[in-house]
mmCIF file of C-alpha atoms in Angstrom:
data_model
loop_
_atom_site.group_PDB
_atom_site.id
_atom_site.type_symbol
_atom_site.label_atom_id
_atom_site.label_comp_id
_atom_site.label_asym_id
_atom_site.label_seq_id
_atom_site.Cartn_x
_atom_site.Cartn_y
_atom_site.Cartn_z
ATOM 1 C CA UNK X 1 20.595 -17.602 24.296
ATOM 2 C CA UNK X 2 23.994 -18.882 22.849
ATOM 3 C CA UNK X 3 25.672 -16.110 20.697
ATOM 4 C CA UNK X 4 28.290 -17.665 18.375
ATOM 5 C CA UNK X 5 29.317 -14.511 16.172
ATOM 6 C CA UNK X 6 31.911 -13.574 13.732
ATOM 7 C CA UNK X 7 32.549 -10.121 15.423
ATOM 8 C CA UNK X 8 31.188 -8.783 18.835
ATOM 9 C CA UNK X 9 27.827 -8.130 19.203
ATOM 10 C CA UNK X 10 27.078 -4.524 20.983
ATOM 11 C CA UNK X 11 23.369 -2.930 22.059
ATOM 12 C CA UNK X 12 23.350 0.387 22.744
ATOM 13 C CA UNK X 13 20.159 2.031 24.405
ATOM 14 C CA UNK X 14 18.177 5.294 24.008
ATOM 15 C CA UNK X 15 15.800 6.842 26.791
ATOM 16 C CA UNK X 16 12.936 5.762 25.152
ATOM 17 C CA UNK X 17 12.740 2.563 26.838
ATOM 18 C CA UNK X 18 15.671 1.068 28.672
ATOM 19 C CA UNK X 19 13.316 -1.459 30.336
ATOM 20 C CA UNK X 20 12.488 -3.494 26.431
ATOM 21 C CA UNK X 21 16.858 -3.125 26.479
ATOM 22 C CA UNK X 22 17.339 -4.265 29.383
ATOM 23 C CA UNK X 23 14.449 -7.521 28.666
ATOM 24 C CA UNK X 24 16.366 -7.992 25.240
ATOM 25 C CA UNK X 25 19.859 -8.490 26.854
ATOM 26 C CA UNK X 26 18.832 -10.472 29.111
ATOM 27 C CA UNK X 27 17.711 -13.061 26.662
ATOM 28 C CA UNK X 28 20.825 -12.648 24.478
ATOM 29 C CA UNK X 29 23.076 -12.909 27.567
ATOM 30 C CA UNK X 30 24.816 -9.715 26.708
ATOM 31 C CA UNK X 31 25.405 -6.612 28.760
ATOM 32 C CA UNK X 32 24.033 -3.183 27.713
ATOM 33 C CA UNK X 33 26.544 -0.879 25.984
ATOM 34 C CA UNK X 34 28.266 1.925 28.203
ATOM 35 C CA UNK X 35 26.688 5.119 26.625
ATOM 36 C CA UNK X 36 25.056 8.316 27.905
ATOM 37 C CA UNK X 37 22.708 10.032 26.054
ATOM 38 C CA UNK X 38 21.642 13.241 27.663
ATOM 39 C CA UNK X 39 19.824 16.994 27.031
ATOM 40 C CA UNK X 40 21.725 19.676 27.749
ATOM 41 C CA UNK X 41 19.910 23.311 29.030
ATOM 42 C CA UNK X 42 19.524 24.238 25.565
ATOM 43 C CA UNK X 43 17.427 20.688 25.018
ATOM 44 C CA UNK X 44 20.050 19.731 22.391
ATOM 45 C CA UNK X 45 20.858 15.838 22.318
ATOM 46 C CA UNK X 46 24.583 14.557 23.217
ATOM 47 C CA UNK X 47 25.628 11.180 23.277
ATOM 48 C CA UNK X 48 28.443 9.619 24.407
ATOM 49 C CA UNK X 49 29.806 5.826 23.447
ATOM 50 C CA UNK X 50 32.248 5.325 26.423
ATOM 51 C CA UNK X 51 33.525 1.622 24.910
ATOM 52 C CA UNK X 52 34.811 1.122 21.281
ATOM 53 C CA UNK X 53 32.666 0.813 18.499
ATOM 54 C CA UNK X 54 35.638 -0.116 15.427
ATOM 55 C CA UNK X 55 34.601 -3.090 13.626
ATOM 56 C CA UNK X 56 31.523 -4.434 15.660
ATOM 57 C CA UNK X 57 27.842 -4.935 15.199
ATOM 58 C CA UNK X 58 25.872 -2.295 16.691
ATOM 59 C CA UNK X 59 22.584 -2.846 17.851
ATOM 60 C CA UNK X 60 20.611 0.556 18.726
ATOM 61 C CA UNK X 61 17.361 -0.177 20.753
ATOM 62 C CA UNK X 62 15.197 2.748 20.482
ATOM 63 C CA UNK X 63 10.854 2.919 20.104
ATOM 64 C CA UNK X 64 8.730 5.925 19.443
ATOM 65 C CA UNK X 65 7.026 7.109 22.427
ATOM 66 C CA UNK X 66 5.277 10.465 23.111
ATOM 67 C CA UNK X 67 8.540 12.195 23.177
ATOM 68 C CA UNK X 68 8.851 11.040 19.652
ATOM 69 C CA UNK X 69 10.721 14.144 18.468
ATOM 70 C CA UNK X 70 13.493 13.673 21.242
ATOM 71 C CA UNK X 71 13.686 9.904 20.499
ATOM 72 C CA UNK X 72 14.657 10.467 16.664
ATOM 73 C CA UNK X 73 17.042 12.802 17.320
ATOM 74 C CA UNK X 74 18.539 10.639 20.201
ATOM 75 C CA UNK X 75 18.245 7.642 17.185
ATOM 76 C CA UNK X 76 19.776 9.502 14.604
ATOM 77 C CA UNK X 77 22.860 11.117 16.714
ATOM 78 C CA UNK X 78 23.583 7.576 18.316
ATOM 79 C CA UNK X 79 23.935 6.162 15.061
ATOM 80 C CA UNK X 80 25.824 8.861 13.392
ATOM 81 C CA UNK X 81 28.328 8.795 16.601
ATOM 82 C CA UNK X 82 28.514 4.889 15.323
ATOM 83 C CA UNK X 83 28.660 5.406 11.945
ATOM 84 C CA UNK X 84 32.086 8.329 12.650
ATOM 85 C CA UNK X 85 33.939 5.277 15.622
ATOM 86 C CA UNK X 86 33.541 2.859 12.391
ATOM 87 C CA UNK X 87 31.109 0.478 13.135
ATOM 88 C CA UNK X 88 30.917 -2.706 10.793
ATOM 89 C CA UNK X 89 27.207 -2.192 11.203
ATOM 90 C CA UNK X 90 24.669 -0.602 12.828
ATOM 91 C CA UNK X 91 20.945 -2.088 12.867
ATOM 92 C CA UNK X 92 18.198 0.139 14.278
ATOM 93 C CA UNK X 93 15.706 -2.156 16.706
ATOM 94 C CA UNK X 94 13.041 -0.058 16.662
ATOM 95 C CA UNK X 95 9.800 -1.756 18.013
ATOM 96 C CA UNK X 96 7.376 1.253 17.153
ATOM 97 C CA UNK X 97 8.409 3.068 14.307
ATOM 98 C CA UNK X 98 7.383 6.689 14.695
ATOM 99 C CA UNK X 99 5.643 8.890 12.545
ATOM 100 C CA UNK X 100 4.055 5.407 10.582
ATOM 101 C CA UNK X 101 1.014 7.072 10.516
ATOM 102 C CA UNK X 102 1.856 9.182 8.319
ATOM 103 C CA UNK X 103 2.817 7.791 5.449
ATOM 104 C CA UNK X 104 0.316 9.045 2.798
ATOM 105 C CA UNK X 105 -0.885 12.236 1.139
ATOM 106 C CA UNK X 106 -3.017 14.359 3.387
ATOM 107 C CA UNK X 107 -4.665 17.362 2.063
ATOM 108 C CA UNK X 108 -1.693 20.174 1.894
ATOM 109 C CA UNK X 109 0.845 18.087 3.767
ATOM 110 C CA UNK X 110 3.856 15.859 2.830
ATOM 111 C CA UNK X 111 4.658 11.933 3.992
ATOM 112 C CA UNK X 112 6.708 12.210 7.155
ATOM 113 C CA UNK X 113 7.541 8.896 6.746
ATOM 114 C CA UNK X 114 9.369 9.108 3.587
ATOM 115 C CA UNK X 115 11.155 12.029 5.378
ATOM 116 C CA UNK X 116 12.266 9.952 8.316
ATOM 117 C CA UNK X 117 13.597 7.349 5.997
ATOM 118 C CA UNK X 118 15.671 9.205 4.556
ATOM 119 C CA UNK X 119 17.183 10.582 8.019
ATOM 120 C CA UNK X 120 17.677 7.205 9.024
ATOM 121 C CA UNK X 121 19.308 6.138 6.253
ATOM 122 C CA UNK X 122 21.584 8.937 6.318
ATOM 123 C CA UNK X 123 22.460 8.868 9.663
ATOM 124 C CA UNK X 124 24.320 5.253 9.225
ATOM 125 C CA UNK X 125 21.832 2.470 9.770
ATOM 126 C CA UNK X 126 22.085 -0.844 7.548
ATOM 127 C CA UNK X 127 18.931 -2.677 8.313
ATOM 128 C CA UNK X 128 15.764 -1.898 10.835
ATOM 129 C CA UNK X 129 13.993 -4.066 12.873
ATOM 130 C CA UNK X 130 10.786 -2.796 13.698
ATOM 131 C CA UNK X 131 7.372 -4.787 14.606
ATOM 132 C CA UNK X 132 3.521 -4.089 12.962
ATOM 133 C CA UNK X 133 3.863 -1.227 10.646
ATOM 134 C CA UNK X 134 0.753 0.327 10.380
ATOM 135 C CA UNK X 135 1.618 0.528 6.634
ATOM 136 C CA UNK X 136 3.977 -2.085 5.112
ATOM 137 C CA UNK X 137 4.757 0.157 1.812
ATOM 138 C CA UNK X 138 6.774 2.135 4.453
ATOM 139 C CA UNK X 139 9.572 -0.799 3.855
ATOM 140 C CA UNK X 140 9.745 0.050 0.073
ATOM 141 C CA UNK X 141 10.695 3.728 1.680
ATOM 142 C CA UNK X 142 14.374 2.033 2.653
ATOM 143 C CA UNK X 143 17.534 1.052 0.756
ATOM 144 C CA UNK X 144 18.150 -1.873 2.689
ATOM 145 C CA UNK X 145 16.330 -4.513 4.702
ATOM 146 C CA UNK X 146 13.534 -3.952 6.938
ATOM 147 C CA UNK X 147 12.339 -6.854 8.745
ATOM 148 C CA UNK X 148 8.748 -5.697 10.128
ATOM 149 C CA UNK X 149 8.402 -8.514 12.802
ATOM 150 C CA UNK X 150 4.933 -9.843 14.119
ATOM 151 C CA UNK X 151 2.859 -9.417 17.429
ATOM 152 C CA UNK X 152 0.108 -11.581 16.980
ATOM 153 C CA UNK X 153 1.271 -15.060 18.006
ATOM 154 C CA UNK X 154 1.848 -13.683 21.302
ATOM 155 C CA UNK X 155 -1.470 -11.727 21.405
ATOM 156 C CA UNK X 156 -3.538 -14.879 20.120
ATOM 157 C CA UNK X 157 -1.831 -16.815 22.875
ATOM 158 C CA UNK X 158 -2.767 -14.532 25.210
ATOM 159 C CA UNK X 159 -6.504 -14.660 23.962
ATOM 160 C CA UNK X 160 -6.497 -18.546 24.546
ATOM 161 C CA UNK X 161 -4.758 -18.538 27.708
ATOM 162 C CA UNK X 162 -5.786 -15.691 29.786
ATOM 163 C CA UNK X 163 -9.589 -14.444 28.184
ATOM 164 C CA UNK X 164 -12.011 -17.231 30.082
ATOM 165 C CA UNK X 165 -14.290 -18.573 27.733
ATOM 166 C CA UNK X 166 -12.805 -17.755 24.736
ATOM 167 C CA UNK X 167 -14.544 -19.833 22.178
ATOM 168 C CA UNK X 168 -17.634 -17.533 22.710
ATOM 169 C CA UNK X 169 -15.889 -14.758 21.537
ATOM 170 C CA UNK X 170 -16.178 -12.597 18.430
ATOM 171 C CA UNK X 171 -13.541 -10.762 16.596
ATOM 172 C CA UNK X 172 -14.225 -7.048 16.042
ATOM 173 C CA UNK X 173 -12.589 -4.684 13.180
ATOM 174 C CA UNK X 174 -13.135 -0.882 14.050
ATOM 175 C CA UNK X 175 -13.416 -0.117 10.951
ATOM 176 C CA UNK X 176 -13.071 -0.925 6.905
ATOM 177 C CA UNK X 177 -9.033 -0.117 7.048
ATOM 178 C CA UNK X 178 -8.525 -3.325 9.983
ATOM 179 C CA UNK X 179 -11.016 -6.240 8.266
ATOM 180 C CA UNK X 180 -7.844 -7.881 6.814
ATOM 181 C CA UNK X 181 -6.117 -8.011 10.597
ATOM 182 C CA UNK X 182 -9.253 -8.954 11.892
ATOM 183 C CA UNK X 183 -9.823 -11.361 9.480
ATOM 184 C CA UNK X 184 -6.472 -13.192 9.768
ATOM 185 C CA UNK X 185 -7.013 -13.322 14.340
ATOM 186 C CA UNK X 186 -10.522 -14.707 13.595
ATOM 187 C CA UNK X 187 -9.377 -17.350 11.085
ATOM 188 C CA UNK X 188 -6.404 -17.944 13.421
ATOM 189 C CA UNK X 189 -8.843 -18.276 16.458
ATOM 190 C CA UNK X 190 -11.828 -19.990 14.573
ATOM 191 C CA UNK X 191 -13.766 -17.471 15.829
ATOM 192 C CA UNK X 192 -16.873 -15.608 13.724
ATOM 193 C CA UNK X 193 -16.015 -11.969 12.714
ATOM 194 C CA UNK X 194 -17.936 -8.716 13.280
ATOM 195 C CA UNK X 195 -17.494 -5.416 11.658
ATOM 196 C CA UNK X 196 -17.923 -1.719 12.513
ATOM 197 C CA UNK X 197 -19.384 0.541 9.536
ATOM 198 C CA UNK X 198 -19.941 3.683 9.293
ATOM 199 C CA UNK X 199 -18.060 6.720 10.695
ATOM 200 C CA UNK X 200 -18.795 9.327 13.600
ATOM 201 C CA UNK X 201 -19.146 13.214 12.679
ATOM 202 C CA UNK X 202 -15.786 14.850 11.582
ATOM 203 C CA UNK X 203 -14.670 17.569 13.739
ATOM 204 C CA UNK X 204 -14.991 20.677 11.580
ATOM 205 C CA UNK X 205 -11.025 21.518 11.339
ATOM 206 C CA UNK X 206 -11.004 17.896 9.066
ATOM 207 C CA UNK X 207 -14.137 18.594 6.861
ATOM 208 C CA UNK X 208 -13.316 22.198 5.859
ATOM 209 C CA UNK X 209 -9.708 23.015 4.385
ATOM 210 C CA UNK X 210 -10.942 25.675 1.924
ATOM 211 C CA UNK X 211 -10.922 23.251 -1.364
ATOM 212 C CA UNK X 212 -14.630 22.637 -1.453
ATOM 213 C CA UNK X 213 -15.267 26.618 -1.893
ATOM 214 C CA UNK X 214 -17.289 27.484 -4.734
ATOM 215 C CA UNK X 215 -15.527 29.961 -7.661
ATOM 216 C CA UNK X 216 -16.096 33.449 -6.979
ATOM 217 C CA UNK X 217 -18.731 34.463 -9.256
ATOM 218 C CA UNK X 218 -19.067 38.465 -10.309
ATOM 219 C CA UNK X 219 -22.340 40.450 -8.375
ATOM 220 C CA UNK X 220 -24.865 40.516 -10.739
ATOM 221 C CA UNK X 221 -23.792 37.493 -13.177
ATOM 222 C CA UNK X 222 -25.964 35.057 -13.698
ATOM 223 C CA UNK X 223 -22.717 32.594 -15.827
ATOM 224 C CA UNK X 224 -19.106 32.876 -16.386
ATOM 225 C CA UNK X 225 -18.074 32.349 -19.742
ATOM 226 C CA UNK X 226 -14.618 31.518 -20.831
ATOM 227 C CA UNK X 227 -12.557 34.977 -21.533
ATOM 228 C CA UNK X 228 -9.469 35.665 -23.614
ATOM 229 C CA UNK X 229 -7.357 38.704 -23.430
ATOM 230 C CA UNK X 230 -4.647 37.984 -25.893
ATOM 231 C CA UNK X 231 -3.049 34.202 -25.294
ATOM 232 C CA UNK X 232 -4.420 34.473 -21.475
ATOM 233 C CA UNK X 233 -7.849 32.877 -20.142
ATOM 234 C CA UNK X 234 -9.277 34.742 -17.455
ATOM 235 C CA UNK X 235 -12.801 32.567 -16.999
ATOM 236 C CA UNK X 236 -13.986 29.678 -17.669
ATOM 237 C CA UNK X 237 -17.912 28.466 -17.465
ATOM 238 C CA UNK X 238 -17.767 26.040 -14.595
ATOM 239 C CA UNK X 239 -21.290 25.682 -14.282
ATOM 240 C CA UNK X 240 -21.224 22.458 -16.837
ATOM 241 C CA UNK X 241 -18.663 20.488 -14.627
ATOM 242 C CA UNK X 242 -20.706 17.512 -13.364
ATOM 243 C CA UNK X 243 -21.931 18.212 -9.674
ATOM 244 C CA UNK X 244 -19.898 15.808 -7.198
ATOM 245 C CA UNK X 245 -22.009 14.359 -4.321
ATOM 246 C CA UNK X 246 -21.242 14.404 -0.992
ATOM 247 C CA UNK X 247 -20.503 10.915 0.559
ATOM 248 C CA UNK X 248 -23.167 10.192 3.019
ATOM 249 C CA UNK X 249 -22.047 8.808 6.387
ATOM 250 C CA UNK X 250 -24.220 6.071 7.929
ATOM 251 C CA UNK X 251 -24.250 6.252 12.514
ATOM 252 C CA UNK X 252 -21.810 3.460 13.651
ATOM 253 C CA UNK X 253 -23.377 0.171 13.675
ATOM 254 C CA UNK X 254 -22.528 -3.516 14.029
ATOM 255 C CA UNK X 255 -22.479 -5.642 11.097
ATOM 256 C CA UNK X 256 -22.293 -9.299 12.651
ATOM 257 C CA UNK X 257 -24.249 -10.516 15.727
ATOM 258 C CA UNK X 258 -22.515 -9.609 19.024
ATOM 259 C CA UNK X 259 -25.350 -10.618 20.708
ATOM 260 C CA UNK X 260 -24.253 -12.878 24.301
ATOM 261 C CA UNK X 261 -20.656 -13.153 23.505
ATOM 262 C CA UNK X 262 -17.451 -11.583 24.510
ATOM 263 C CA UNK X 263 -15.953 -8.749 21.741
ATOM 264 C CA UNK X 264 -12.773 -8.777 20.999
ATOM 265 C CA UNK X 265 -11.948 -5.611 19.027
ATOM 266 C CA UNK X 266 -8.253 -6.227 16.820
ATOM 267 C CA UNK X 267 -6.220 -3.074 15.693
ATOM 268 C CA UNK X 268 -2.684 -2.320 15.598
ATOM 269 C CA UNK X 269 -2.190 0.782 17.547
ATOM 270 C CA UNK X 270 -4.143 2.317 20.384
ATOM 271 C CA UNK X 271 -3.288 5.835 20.745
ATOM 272 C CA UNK X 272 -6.183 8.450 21.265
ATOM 273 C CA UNK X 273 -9.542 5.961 22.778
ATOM 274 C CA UNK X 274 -12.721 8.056 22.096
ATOM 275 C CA UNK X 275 -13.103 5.501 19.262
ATOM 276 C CA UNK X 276 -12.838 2.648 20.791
ATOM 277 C CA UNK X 277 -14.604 4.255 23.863
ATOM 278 C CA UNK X 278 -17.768 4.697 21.230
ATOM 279 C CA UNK X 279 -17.403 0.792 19.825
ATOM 280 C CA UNK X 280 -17.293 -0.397 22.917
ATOM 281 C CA UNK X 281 -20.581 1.426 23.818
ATOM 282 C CA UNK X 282 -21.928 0.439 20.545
ATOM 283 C CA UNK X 283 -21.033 -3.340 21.029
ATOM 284 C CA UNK X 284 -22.586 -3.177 24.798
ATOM 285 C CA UNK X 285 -25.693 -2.210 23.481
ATOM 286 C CA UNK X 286 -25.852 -4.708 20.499
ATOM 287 C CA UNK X 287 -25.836 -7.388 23.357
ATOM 288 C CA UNK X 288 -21.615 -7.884 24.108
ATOM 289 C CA UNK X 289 -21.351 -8.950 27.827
ATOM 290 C CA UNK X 290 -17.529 -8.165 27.640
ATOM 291 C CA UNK X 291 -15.188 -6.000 25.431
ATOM 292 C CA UNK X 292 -11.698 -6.319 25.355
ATOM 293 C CA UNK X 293 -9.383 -4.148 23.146
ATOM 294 C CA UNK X 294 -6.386 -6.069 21.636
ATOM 295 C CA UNK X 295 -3.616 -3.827 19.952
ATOM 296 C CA UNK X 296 0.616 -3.980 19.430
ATOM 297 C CA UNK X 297 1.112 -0.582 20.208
ATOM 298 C CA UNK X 298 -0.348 1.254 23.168
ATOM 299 C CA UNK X 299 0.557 4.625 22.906
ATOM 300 C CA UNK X 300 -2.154 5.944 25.398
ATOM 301 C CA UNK X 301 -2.079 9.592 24.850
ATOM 302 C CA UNK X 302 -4.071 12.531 26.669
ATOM 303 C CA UNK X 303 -6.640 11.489 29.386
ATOM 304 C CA UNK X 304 -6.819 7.785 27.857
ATOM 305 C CA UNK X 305 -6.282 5.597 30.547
ATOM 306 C CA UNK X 306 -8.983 7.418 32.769
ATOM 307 C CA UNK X 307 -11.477 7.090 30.146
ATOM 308 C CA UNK X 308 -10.920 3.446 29.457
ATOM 309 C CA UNK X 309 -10.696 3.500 32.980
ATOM 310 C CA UNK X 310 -14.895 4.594 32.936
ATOM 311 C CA UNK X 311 -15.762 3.078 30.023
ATOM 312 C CA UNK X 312 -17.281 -0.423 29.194
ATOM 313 C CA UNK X 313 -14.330 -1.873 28.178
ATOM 314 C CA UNK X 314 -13.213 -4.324 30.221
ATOM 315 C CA UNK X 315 -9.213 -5.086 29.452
ATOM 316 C CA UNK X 316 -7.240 -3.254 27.006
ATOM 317 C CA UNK X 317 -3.991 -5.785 25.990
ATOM 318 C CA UNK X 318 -0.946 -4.342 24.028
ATOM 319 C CA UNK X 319 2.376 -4.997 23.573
ATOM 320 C CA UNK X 320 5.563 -3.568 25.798
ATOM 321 C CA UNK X 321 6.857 -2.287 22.169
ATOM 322 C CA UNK X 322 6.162 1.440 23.941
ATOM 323 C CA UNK X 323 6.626 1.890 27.439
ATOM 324 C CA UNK X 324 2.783 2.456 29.410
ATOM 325 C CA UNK X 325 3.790 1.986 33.168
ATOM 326 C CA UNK X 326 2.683 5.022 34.099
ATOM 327 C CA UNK X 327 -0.902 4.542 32.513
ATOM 328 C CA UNK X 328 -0.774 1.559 34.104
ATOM 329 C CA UNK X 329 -0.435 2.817 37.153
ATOM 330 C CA UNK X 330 -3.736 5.592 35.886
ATOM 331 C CA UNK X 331 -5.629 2.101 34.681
ATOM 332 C CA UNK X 332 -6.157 -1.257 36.278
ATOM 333 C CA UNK X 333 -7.545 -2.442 32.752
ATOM 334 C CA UNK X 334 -4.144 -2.324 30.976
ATOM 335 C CA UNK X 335 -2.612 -5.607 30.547
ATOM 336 C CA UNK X 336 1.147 -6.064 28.972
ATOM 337 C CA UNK X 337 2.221 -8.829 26.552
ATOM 338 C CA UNK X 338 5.961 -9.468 26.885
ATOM 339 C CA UNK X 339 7.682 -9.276 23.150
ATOM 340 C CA UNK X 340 11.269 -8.958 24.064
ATOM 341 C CA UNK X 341 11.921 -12.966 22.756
ATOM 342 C CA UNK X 342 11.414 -12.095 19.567
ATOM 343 C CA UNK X 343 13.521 -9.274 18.954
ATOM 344 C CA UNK X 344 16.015 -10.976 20.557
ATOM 345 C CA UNK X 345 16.134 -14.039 18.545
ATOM 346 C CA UNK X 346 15.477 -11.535 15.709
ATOM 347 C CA UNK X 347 19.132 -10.164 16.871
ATOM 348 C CA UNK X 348 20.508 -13.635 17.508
ATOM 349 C CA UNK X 349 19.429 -15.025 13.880
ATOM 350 C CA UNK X 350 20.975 -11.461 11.992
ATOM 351 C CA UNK X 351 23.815 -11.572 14.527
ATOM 352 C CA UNK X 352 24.445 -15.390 13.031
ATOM 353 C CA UNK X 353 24.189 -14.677 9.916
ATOM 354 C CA UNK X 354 20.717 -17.159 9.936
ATOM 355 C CA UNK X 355 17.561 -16.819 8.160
ATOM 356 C CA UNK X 356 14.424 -14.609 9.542
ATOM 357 C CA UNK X 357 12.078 -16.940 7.816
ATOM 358 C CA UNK X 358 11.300 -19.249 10.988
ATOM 359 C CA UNK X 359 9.839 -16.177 12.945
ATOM 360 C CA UNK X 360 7.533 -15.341 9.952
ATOM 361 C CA UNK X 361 5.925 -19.260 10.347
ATOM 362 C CA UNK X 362 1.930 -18.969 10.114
ATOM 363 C CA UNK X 363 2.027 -15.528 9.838
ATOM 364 C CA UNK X 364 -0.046 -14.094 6.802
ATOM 365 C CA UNK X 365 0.043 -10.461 4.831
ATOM 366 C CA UNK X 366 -2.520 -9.340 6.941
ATOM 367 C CA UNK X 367 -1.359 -9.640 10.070
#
C-alpha cells in the first residue's frame, strides 16, 4: 500500500501475536518497530522502544489471547513508554478486545470492561481499533474514537467460495442473544434462517448465589409482623409480597427446518465448545447433513479442539484476530480467514487523515 503521511508512521508489536504484525506491515509496506517486550523472573513486564518515538504516530498491535492478563499489561506499559518519549499519537490496534464479555452487571460483580477503559485511556491511547465487539455500548465506555471494524465480508466470502453447495444451506443462531447477526449473514446470503431455543441445565455454582434464600423465620411462628422498637423496624410481614415464578426452561430445540441441508451456525466468538458441541448434535438429529461453525474470534480454550475434533461438526472457520496455530495443529477442522487487509487499510485511511466510512459499506448494526 502507498503511505503518503504528514509524520512517520511507526507499529510497534506485543507477544500476543507478532504473526497478525507482521501480516499488517506487510500490506502497509512498513517495517515493524525495534522494541522488546519481555518478563523478567519476578513475571513483571518491561519494554523497551530501541528507535525514537518524539512526534510520530504510533501504532501498537496487540489482541487478547489466553494470556489476556499479560497482554494488557504488555498494552498498557507499551503505551505509557509512548506516551513519556512524546508520541504525537498512539492508536491501540487491538483485533480482540479482552475482557468484552464482560461488560454488564453480573450478580455481585463489577463491569471489567468499564475498568479496562479506563486503563487504556490512562495509559496514553487516542483512538482503538478493534474488530466485532461482542457488545458495541463498550465504545460509549471511551473518550475518544473507537472504530469497531467488521469480519463478516470476509466470512460471507468464504461461505460462497469455499462451503460446496452453499445455496442449500441454512443459517443457525445459538441462541436468542445472536438472531440479529444471524439475521443480517442470512439476509446477506439469501439463505432461510433457523433458531436455537431453549437453554441446557445451569451448572449449580450459576443458579445458587444465596439471593433466592427465604427470610429466616423464628421456630414456632407461624407470621412475621412488622416490629418497632423506638424509630427502628426489626420485621416486616413478607408473606404478602407476590410469589415470583421460576422461569421454566424448555430442552434445546430447532425452530426452523434443518432437515437435508447444510447448518451454518453464526456467532461472534468461539471460546469454550460444549455448546456448540450440543447444537451441532441437536442439528444432526433434526436432519443437518453438515455443520459448520462460523465465528470472528476463536479463542479455543481447554480441551476444545479435541472435542470439535470428535464431534459432528464438520469445519469450524474464524478469524486470525487471535492466534490458534497450535489448536490447529490439535484439529484438522479449524480453518483461518485472513483479516490483516483491513486493519491495514484501517491504518492507512487514519494514517491519511481519510474517512473510515468506505470499510463500513453494506455493513448493518447487526453485524
Amino acid at each position: 500500500m502507498d503511505i503518503t503521511c504528514r509524520t512517520p508512521i511507526l507499529v510497534l508489536s506485543g507477544n500476543s501475536h507478532p504473526e497478525l504484525t507482521k501480516l499488517i506491515c506487510q500490506r502497509l509496506d512498513v517495517p515493524i518497530a525495534n522494541c522488546s517486550v519481555l518478563h523478567n523472573t519476578s513475571r513483571e513486564t518491561q519494554v523497551e522502544i530501541k528507535q525514537t518515538v518524539r512526534a510520530r504516530d504510533v501504532y501498537i498491535v496487540q489482541t487478547g489471547t489466553k494470556n489476556v492478563n499479560d497482554d494488557i499489561m504488555e498494552l498498557l506499559i507499551l503505551a505509557y513508554a509512548c506516551k513519556t518519549s512524546c508520541a504525537r499519537s498512539i492508536i491501540g490496534v487491538i483485533p480482540y478486545l479482552p475482557y468484552c464479555k464482560q461488560s454488564k452487571m453480573r450478580k455481585r460483580g463489577c463491569v471489567v470492561s468499564r475498568l479496562l477503559a479506563d486503563m487504556i485511556q490512562k495509559s496514553g491511547f487516542t483512538q482503538l481499533i478493534t474488530m466485532d465487539l461482542r457488545y458495541k455500548e463498550i465504545q460509549g465506555f471511551y473518550s475518544f474514537p473507537v472504530d469497531n471494524l467488521r469480519a463478516s465480508s470476509y466470512l460471507i466470502q468464504y461461505i460462497r467460495e469455499s462451503i460446496p453447495d452453499y445455496r442449500n444451506s441454512v443459517i443457525v443462531s445459538k441462541n436468542a442473544n445472536s438472531v440479529k447477526r444471524a439475521s443480517s449473514y442470512a439476509e446477506r446470503l439469501q439463505l432461510p434462517l433457523a433458531v436455537i431455543h431453549g437453554e441446557e441445565k445451569l451448572a449449580e455454582h450459576d443458579t445458587d448465589d444465596g439471593r433466592t434464600s427465604p427470610p429466616l423465620v423464628d421456630s414456632g411462628t407461624e407470621s412475621i409482623t412488622s416490629l418497632h422498637v423506638g424509630s427502628r423496624i426489626t420485621h416486616i410481614d413478607v408473606h404478602n409480597l407476590p410469589v415470583l415464578i421460576p422461569k421454566e426452561k424448555p430442552p434445546l430445540h430447532v425452530v426452523g427446518d434443518v432437515g437435508g441441508k447444510i447448518a451454518i451456525v453464526v456467532d461472534d466468538l468461539i471460546d469454550e465448545v460444549e455448546s456448540y458441541v450440543s447444537v451441532a448434535e441437536l442439528l444432526h438429529d433434526c436432519g443437518a447433513y453438515k455443520v459448520f461453525v462460523v465465528a470472528t474470534h476463536g479463542l479455543l480454550s481447554k480441551d476444545a479442539p479435541q472435542l470439535i475434533q470428535d464431534s459432528y461438526i464438520d469445519e469450524v472457520i474464524v478469524t486470525n484476530t487471535v492466534p490458534h496455530d497450535v489448536q490447529k495443529l490439535q484439529c484438522s477442522k479449524i480453518r483461518t480467514v485472513d483479516v490483516s487487509v483491513l486493519f491495514a487499510e484501517a491504518i492507512r485511511r487514519i494514517h491519511n487523515r481519510e474517512s473510515m466510512s468506505y470499510l463500513f459499506r453494506h455493513i448493518t448494526t447487526t453485524d
